[in-house]
Coordinates of C-alpha atoms and ligand atoms in Angstrom, one line a residue:
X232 CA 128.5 87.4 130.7
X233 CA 125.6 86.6 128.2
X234 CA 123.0 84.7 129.5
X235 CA 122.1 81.3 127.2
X236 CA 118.6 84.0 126.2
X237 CA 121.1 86.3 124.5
X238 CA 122.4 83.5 122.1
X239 CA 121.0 82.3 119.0
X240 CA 117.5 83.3 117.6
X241 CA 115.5 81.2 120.1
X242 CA 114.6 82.7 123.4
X243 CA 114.9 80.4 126.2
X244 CA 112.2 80.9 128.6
X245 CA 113.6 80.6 131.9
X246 CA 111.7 79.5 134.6
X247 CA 110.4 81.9 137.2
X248 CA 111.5 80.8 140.9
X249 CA 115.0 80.1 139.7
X250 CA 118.0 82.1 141.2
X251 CA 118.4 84.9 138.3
X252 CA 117.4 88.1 138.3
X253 CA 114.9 89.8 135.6
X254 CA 115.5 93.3 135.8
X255 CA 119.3 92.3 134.1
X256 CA 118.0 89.9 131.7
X257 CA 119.3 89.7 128.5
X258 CA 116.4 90.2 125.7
X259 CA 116.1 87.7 123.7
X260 CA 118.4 87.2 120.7
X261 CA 117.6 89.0 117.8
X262 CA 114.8 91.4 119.4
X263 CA 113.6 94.0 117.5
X264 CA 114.3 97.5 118.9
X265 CA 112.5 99.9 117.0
X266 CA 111.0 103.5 117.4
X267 CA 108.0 104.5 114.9
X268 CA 107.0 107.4 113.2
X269 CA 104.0 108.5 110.4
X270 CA 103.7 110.4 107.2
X271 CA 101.7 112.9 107.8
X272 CA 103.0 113.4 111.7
X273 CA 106.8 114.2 110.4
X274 CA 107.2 114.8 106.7
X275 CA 105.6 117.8 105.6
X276 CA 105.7 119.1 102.5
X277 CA 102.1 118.3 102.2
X278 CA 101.8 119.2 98.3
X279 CA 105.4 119.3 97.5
X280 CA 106.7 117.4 94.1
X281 CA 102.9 116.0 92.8
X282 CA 101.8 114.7 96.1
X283 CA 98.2 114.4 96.6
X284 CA 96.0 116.0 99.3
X285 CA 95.0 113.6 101.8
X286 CA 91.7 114.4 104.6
X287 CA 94.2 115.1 107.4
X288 CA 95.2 118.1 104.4
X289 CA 91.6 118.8 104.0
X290 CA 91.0 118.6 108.0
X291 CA 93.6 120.8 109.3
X292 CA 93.3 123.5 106.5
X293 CA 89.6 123.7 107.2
X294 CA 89.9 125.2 110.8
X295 CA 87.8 125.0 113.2
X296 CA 89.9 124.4 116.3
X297 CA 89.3 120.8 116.2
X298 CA 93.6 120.7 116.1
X299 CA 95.4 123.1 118.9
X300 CA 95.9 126.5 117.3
X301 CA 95.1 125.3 114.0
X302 CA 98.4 123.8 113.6
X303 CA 98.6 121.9 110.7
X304 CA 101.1 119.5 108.8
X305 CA 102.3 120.9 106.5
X306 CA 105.5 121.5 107.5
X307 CA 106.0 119.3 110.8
X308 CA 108.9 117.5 111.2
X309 CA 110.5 118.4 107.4
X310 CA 111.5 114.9 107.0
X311 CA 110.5 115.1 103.2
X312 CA 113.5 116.6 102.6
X313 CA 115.4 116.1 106.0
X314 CA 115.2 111.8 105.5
X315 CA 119.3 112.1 106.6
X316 CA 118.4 114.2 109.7
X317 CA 116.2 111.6 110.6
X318 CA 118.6 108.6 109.7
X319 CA 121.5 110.5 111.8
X320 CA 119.2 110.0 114.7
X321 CA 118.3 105.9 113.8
X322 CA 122.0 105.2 114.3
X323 CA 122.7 107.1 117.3
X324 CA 120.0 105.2 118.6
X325 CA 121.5 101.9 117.1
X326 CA 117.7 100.9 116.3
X327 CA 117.5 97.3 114.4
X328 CA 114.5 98.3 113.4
X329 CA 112.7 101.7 112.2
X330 CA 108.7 102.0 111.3
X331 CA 107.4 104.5 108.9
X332 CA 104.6 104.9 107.3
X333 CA 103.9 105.9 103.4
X334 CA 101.7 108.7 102.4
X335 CA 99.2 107.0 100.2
X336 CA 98.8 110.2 98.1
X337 CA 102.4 110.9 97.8
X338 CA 102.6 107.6 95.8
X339 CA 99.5 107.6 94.2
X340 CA 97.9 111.3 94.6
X341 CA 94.3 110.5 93.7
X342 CA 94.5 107.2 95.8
X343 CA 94.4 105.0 92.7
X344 CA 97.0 103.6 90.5
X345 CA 95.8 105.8 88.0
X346 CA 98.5 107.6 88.3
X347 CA 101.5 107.0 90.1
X348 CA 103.8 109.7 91.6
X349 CA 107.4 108.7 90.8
X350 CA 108.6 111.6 92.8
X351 CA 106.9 110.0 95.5
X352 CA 108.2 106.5 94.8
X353 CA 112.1 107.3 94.7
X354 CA 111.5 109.3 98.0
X355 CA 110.5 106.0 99.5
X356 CA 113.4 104.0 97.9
X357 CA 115.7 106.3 99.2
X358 CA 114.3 105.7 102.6
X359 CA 114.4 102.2 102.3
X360 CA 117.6 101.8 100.8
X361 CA 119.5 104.0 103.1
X362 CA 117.7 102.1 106.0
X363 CA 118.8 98.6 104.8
X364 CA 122.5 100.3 103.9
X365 CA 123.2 101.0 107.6
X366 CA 121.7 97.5 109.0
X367 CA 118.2 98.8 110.3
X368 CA 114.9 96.7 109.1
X369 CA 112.1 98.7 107.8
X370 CA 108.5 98.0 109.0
X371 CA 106.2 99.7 106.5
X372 CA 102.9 101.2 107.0
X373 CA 101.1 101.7 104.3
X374 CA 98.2 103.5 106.0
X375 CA 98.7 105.6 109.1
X376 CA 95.1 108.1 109.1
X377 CA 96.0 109.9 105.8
X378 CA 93.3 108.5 103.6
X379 CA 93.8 110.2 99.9
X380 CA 90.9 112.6 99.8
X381 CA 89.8 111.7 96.1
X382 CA 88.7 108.6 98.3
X383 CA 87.1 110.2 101.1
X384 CA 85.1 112.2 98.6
X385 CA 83.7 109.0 97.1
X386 CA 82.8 107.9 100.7
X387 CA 86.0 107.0 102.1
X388 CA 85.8 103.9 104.8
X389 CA 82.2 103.5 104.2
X390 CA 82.7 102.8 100.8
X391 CA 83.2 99.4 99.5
X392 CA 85.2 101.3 96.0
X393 CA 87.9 102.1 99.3
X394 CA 88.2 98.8 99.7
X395 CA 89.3 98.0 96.0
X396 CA 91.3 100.7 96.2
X397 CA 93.9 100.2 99.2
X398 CA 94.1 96.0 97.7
X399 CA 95.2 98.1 94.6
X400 CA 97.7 100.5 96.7
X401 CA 99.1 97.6 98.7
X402 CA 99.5 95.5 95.5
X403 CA 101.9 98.9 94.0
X404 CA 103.3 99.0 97.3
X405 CA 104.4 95.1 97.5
X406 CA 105.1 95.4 94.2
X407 CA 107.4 98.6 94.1
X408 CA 109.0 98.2 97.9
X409 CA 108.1 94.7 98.6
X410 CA 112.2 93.2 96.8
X411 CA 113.7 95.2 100.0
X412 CA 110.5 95.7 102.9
X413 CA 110.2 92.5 104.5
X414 CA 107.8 93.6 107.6
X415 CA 104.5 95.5 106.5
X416 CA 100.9 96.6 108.2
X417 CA 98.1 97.1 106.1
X418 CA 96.4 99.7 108.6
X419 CA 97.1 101.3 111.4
X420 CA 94.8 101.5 114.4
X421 CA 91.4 100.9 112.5
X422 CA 89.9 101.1 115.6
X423 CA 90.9 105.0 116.1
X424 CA 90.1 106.0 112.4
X425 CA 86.5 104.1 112.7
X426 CA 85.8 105.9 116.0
X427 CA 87.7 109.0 116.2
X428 CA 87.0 109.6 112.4
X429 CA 83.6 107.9 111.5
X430 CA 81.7 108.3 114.8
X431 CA 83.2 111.3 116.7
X432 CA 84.7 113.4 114.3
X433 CA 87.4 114.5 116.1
X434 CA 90.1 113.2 113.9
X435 CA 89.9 113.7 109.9
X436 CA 87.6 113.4 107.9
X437 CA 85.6 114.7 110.8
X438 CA 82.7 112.4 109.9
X439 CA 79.8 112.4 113.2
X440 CA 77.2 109.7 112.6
X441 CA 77.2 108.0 116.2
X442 CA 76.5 104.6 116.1
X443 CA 76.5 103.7 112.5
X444 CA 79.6 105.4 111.4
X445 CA 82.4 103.5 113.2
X446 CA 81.0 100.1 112.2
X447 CA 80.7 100.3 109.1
X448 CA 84.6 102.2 108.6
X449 CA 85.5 98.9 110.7
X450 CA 84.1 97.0 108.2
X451 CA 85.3 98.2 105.3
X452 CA 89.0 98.4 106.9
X453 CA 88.7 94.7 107.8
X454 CA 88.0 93.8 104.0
X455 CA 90.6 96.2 103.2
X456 CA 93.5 94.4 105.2
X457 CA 91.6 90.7 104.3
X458 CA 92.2 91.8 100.2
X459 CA 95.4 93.0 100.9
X460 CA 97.2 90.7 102.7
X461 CA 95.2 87.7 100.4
X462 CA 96.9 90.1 97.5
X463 CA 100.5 89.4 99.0
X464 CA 99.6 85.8 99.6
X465 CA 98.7 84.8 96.4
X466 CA 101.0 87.7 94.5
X467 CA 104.1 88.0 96.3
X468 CA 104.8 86.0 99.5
X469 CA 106.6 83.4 98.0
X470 CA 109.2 85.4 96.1
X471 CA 109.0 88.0 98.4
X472 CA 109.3 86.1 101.6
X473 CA 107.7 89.2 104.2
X474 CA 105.0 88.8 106.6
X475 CA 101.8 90.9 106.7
X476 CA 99.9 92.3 109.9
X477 CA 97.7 95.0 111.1
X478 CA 98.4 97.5 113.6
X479 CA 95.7 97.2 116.8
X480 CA 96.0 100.2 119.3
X481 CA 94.0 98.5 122.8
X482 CA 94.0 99.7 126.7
X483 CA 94.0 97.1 129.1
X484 CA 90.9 97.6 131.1
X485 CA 90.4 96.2 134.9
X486 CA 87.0 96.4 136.5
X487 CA 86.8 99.2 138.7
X488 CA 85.6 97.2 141.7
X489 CA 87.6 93.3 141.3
X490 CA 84.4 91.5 143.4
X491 CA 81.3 93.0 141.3
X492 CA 80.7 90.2 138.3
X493 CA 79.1 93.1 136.3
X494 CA 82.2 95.6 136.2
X495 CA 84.4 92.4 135.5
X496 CA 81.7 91.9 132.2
X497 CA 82.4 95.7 131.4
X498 CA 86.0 95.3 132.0
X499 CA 85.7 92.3 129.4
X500 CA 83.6 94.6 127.0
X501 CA 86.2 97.3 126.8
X502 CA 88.8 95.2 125.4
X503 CA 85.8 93.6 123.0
X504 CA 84.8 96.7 121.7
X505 CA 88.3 97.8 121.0
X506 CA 90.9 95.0 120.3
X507 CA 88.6 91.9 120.2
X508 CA 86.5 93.9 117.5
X509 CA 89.2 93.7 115.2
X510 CA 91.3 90.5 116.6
X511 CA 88.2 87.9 117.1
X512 CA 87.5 88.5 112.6
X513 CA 91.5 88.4 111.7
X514 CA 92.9 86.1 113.9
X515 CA 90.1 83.5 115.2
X516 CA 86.9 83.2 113.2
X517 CA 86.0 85.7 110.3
X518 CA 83.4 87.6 112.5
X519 CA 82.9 89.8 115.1
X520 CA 83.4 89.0 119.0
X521 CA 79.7 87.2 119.9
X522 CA 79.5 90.0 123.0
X523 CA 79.9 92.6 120.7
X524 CA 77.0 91.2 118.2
X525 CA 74.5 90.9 121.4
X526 CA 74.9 93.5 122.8
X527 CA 74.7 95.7 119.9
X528 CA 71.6 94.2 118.5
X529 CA 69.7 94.1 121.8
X530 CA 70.7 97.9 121.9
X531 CA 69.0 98.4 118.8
X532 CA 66.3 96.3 119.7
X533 CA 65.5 98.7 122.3
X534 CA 65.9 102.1 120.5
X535 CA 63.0 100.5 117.8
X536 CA 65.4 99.4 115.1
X537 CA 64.6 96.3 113.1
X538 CA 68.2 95.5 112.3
X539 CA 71.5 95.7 114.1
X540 CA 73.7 98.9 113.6
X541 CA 76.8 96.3 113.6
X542 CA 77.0 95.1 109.9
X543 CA 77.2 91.4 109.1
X544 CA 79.8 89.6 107.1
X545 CA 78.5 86.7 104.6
X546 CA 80.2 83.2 104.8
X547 CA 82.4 83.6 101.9
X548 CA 83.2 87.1 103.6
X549 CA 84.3 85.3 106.8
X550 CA 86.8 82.8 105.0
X551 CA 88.4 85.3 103.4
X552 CA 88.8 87.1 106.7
X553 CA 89.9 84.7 108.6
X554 CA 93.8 84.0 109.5
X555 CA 94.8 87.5 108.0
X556 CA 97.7 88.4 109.9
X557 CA 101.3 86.8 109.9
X558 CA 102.0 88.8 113.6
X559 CA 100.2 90.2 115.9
X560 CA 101.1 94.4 116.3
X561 CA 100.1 95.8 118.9
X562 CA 100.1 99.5 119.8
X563 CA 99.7 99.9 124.2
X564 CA 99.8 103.3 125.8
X565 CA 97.7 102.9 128.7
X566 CA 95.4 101.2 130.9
X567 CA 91.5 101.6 132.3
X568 CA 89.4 100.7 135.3
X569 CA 86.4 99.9 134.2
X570 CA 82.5 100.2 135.7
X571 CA 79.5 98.8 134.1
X572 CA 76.9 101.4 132.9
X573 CA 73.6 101.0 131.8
X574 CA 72.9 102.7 129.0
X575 CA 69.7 101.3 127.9
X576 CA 68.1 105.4 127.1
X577 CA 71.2 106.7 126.1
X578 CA 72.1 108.4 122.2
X579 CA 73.2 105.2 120.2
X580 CA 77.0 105.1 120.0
X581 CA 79.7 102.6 120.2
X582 CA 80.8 103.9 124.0
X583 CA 76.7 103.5 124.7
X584 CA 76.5 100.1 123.2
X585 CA 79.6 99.0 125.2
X586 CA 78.0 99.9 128.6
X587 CA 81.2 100.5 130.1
X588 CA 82.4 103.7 131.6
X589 CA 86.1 104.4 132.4
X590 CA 87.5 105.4 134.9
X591 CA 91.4 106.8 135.6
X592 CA 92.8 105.6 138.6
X593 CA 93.7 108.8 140.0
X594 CA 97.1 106.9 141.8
X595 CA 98.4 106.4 138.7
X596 CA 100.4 108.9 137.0
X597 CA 99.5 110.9 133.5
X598 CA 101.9 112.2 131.2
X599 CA 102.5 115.2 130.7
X600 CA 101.7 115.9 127.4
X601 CA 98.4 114.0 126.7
X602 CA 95.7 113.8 129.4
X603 CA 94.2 110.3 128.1
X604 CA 97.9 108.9 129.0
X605 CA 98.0 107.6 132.5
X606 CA 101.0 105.3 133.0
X607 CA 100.2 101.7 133.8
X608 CA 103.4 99.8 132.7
X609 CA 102.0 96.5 134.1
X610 CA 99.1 97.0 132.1
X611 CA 100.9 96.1 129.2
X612 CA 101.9 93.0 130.0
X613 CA 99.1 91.9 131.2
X614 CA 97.4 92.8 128.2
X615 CA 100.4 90.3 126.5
X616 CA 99.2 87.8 128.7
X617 CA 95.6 88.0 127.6
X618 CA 96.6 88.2 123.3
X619 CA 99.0 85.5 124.4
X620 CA 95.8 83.3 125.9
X621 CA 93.1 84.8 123.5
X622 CA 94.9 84.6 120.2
X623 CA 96.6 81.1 120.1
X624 CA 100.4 82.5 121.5
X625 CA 101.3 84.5 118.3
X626 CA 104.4 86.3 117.9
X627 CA 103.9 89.5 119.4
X628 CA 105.3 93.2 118.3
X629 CA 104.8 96.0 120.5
X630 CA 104.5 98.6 117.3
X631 CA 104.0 101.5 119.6
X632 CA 103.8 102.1 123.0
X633 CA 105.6 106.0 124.6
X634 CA 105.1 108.7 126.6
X635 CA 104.2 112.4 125.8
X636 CA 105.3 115.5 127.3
X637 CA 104.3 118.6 127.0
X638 CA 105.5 121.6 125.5
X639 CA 108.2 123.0 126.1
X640 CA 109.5 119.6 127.1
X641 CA 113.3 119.1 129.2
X642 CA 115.8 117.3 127.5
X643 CA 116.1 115.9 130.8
X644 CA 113.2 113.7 130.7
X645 CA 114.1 111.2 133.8
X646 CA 110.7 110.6 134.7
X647 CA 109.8 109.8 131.2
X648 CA 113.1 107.3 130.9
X649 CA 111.8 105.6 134.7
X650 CA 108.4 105.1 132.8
X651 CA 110.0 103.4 129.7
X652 CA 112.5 101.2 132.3
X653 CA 109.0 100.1 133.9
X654 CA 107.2 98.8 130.9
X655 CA 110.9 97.1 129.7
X656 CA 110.8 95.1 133.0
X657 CA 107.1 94.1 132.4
X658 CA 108.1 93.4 128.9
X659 CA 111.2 90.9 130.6
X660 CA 108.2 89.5 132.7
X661 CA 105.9 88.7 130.1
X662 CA 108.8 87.2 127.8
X663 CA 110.3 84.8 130.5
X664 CA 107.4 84.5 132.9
X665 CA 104.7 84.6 131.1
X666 CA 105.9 82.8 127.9
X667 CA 104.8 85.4 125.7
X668 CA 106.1 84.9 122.3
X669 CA 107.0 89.0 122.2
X670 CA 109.5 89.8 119.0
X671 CA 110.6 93.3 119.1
X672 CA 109.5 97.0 121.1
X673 CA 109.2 100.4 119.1
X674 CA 108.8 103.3 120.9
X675 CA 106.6 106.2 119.3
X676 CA 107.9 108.1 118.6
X677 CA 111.6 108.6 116.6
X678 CA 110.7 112.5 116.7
X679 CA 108.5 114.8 118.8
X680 CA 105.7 115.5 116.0
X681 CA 102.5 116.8 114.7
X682 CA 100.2 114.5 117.4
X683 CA 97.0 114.9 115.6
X684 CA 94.6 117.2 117.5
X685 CA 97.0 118.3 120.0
X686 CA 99.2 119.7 117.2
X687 CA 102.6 120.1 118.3
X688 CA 101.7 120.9 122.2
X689 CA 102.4 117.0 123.1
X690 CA 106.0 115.8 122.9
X691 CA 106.3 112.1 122.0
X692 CA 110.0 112.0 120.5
X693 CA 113.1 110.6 121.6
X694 CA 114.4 113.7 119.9
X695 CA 113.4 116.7 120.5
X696 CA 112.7 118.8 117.2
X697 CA 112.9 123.1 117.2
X698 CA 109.6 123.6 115.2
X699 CA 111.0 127.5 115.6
X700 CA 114.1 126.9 113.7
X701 CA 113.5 126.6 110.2
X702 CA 116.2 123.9 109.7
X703 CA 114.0 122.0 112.5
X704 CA 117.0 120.8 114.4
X705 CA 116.6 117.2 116.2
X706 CA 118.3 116.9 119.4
X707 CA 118.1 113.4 121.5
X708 CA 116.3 113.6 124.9
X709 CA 118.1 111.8 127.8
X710 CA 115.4 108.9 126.8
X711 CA 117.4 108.7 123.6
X712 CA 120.3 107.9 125.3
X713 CA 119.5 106.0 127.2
X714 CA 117.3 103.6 125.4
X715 CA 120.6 103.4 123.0
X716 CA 122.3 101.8 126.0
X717 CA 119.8 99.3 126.2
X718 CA 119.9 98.8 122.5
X719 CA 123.4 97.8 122.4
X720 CA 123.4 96.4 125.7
X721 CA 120.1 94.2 124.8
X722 CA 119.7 94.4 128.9
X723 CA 118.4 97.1 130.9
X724 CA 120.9 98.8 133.3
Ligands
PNW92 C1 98.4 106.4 118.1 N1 93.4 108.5 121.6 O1 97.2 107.0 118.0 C2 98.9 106.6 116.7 O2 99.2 105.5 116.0 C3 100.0 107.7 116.6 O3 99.9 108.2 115.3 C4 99.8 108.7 117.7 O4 100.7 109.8 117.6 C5 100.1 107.9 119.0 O5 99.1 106.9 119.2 C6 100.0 108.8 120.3 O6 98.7 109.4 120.4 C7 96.3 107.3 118.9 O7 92.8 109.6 121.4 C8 95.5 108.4 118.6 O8 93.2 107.8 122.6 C9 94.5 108.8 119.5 C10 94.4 108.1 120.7 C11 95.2 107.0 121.0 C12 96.2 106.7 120.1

């Protein structure tokens, strides 16, 4: 029997010391169940048919062991040309929902519109059309890590001719897609490409300026996604009728001892210096999170430096910033315990200025596949609770959240399924408990696929995919089915 939250588009939040129990809760009506995926993670052919080189091209052709064996993707998943392969495996999932991302440089090779790659474009269409043909929604990315690298040789995120030239790309894309793509994110994860790209160097372009580089990428990506969604506000929104956001990737962080007020502050700081950093400009005020400001200048003061390393935004800058997003798209993998550490000598960096070190509870378990992934399903919904609290109760989508294993990975991945049947009954809590206004889950990923620096040795999919076999056969892990029970079930069990 359907429960009255099953019915109709409106959830009906039910209270929580009433006779009814959770873990057989109907979703609401009309959830989103999605899985997600990324261009240069599955489709390969990385200079097939006019396509552009992008820096993950540049990064993984250059060597260096910064990726696991050198893999590269140039190949990965073959969903350039094996797009039915991939939809085969949308509808025996039943998804309602399926996000991809576009390669920037397949549309538009150099990165501008220049020159536009029609090869490209009618790949796209056929995505997109086939999608919409079988009932599934597409939510487009239009960036997902694979800057073009015409751009990056001009200076990439810190360079304010980037910013001009993703409002351009996203106006082509509205433009081109934006009749049938109703759900779009400017950028995904800015705060991964800022830090794991602009500061660390472990992810392309490889850039290492600690301390300087990651703020100023951030920067630049926040004006990016400012212009563009302003660019589908003014251009296309009101024929168009589709919603903007950004994709923010965030731990939830707990300090590592509950009593001490100063690991509570660093617990705070975590989530500043990683959501809040992004959140506090889009969605409350135009500007950076005040903690993030003081601390980072009084940092600075102390290593001699007359001005902060954190650049400012003017007043006109923070209007224009301000109420950017339509949703709120989140990305959750995992949670931290979190000490305070005082790193008043240390190397400036954005870990130093946070003065927070993290800790993994070693209860907790870690997936196989990627070491940074311990599993903490209630983390996620109490990091719900806090954008719920923090951002003015937005609607909520959960863009990413999974579970890697390693290679060579069991199709009989029961643990894996217990971990997603955890964070779906924290996701049921947050929804009826907690009031959260949560629209839709996508798992990441559709496929198992080229996971950036780990290469092909971490297994995300809910299909498993043969890189041996040349015709890179998909085959659904026991996750797959049965998260397709859920699907058309739209309960658990
Ligand atoms: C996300 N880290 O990125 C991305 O959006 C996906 O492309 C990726 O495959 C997925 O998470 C799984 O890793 C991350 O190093 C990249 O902590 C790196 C990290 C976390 C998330």
């Amino acid at each position: 029997m359907a429960s009255a939250a099953s019915t109709g588009s409106t959830p009906v939040y039910a209270p929580a010391a009433c006779n009814w129990n959770l873990e057989s809760a109907f979703f609401p009506g009309q959830f989103a169940w999605g899985a997600s995926t990324a261009a240069y993670q599955i489709e390969g052919g990385w200079d097939a048919d006019g396509k552009g080189p992008n820096v993950w091209d540049t990064f993984t052709h250059q060597g260096g062991d910064r990726v696991f064996k050198n893999q590269t993707g140039d190949v990965a998943c073959g969903s350039y040309t094996l797009w039915e392969e991939d939809l085969k495996c949308i509808k025996q999932l039943g998804l309602t929902h399926y996000r991809f991302s576009l390669s920037w440089s397949r549309l538009l090779p150099d990165g501008t519109t220049g020159f536009i790659n029609q090869k490209g474009v009618d790949y796209y269409n056929k995505v997109i059309d086939s999608l919409l043909a079988n009932d599934v929604t597409p939510v487009v990315t239009l960036y997902h890590f694979d800057l073009p690298q015409h751009l990056e040789d001009q200076g990439g995120w810190k360079s304010d001719s980037t910013v001009e030239a993703f409002d351009a790309y996203a106006q082509f894309c509205f433009q081109t897609f934006g009749d049938r793509v109703k759900l779009w994110i400017t950028i995904n994860e800015p705060y991964v490409v800022a830090v794991l790209g602009y500061e660390e160097g472990t992810m392309a372009p490889g850039v290492t300026e600690p301390g300087t580089g990651a703020y100023l990428a951030a920067h630049k990506m926040i004006k990016a996604h400012a212009a563009a969604w302003h660019s589908y506000d003014r251009l296309f929104r009101k024929q168009q009728g589709g919603l903007v956001s950004i994709a923010l990737n965030s731990d939830w962080a707990e300090p590592f001892e509950p009593n001490s007020l100063a690991d509570q502050e660093a617990a705070k700081r975590h989530i500043a210096f990683c959501l809040d950093w992004f959140a506090t400009p889009i969605f409350v005020d135009g500007d950076y999170p005040a903690i993030m400001k003081s601390k980072i200048s009084a940092m600075c003061k102390k290593q001699g430096l007359t001005s902060s390393r954190l650049p400012e935004f003017t007043q006109e800058e923070k209007k224009t910033i301000k109420g950017t997003a339509d949703f709120f798209s989140l990305n959750y993998y995992t949670t931290r315990k979190i000490k305070h550490q005082d790193n008043a000598h240390s190397q400036p960096s954005v870990s130093a200025d946070m003065e927070a070190e993290q800790v993994t509870d070693p209860s907790w378990p870690v997936a196989t596949g990627s070491s940074w992934l311990a599993v903490v399903p209630w983390g996620l919904r109490q990091l719900l609770k806090y954008i719920k609290d923090t951002y003015n109760h937005p609607v909520i989508y959960i863009t990413e959240n999974g579970f890697s294993q390693s290679d060579p990975a069991p199709l009989d991945d029961t643990q894996r399924w217990e971990y997603f049947r955890l964070t779906l009954q924290e996701i049921l809590k947050a929804i009826y408990i907690d009031g959260v206004h949560l629209k839709g889950y996508f798992v990441w990923s559709l496929l198992d696929n080229f996971e950036w620096s780990c290469g092909y040795s971490s297994r995300f999919g809910l299909f498993h995919v043969d890189y041996e076999n040349s015709a890179l056969p998909r085959v659904p892990y026991r996750s797959a089915i049965e998260y397709a029970k859920v699907i058309a079930n739209n309960r658990l069990i």
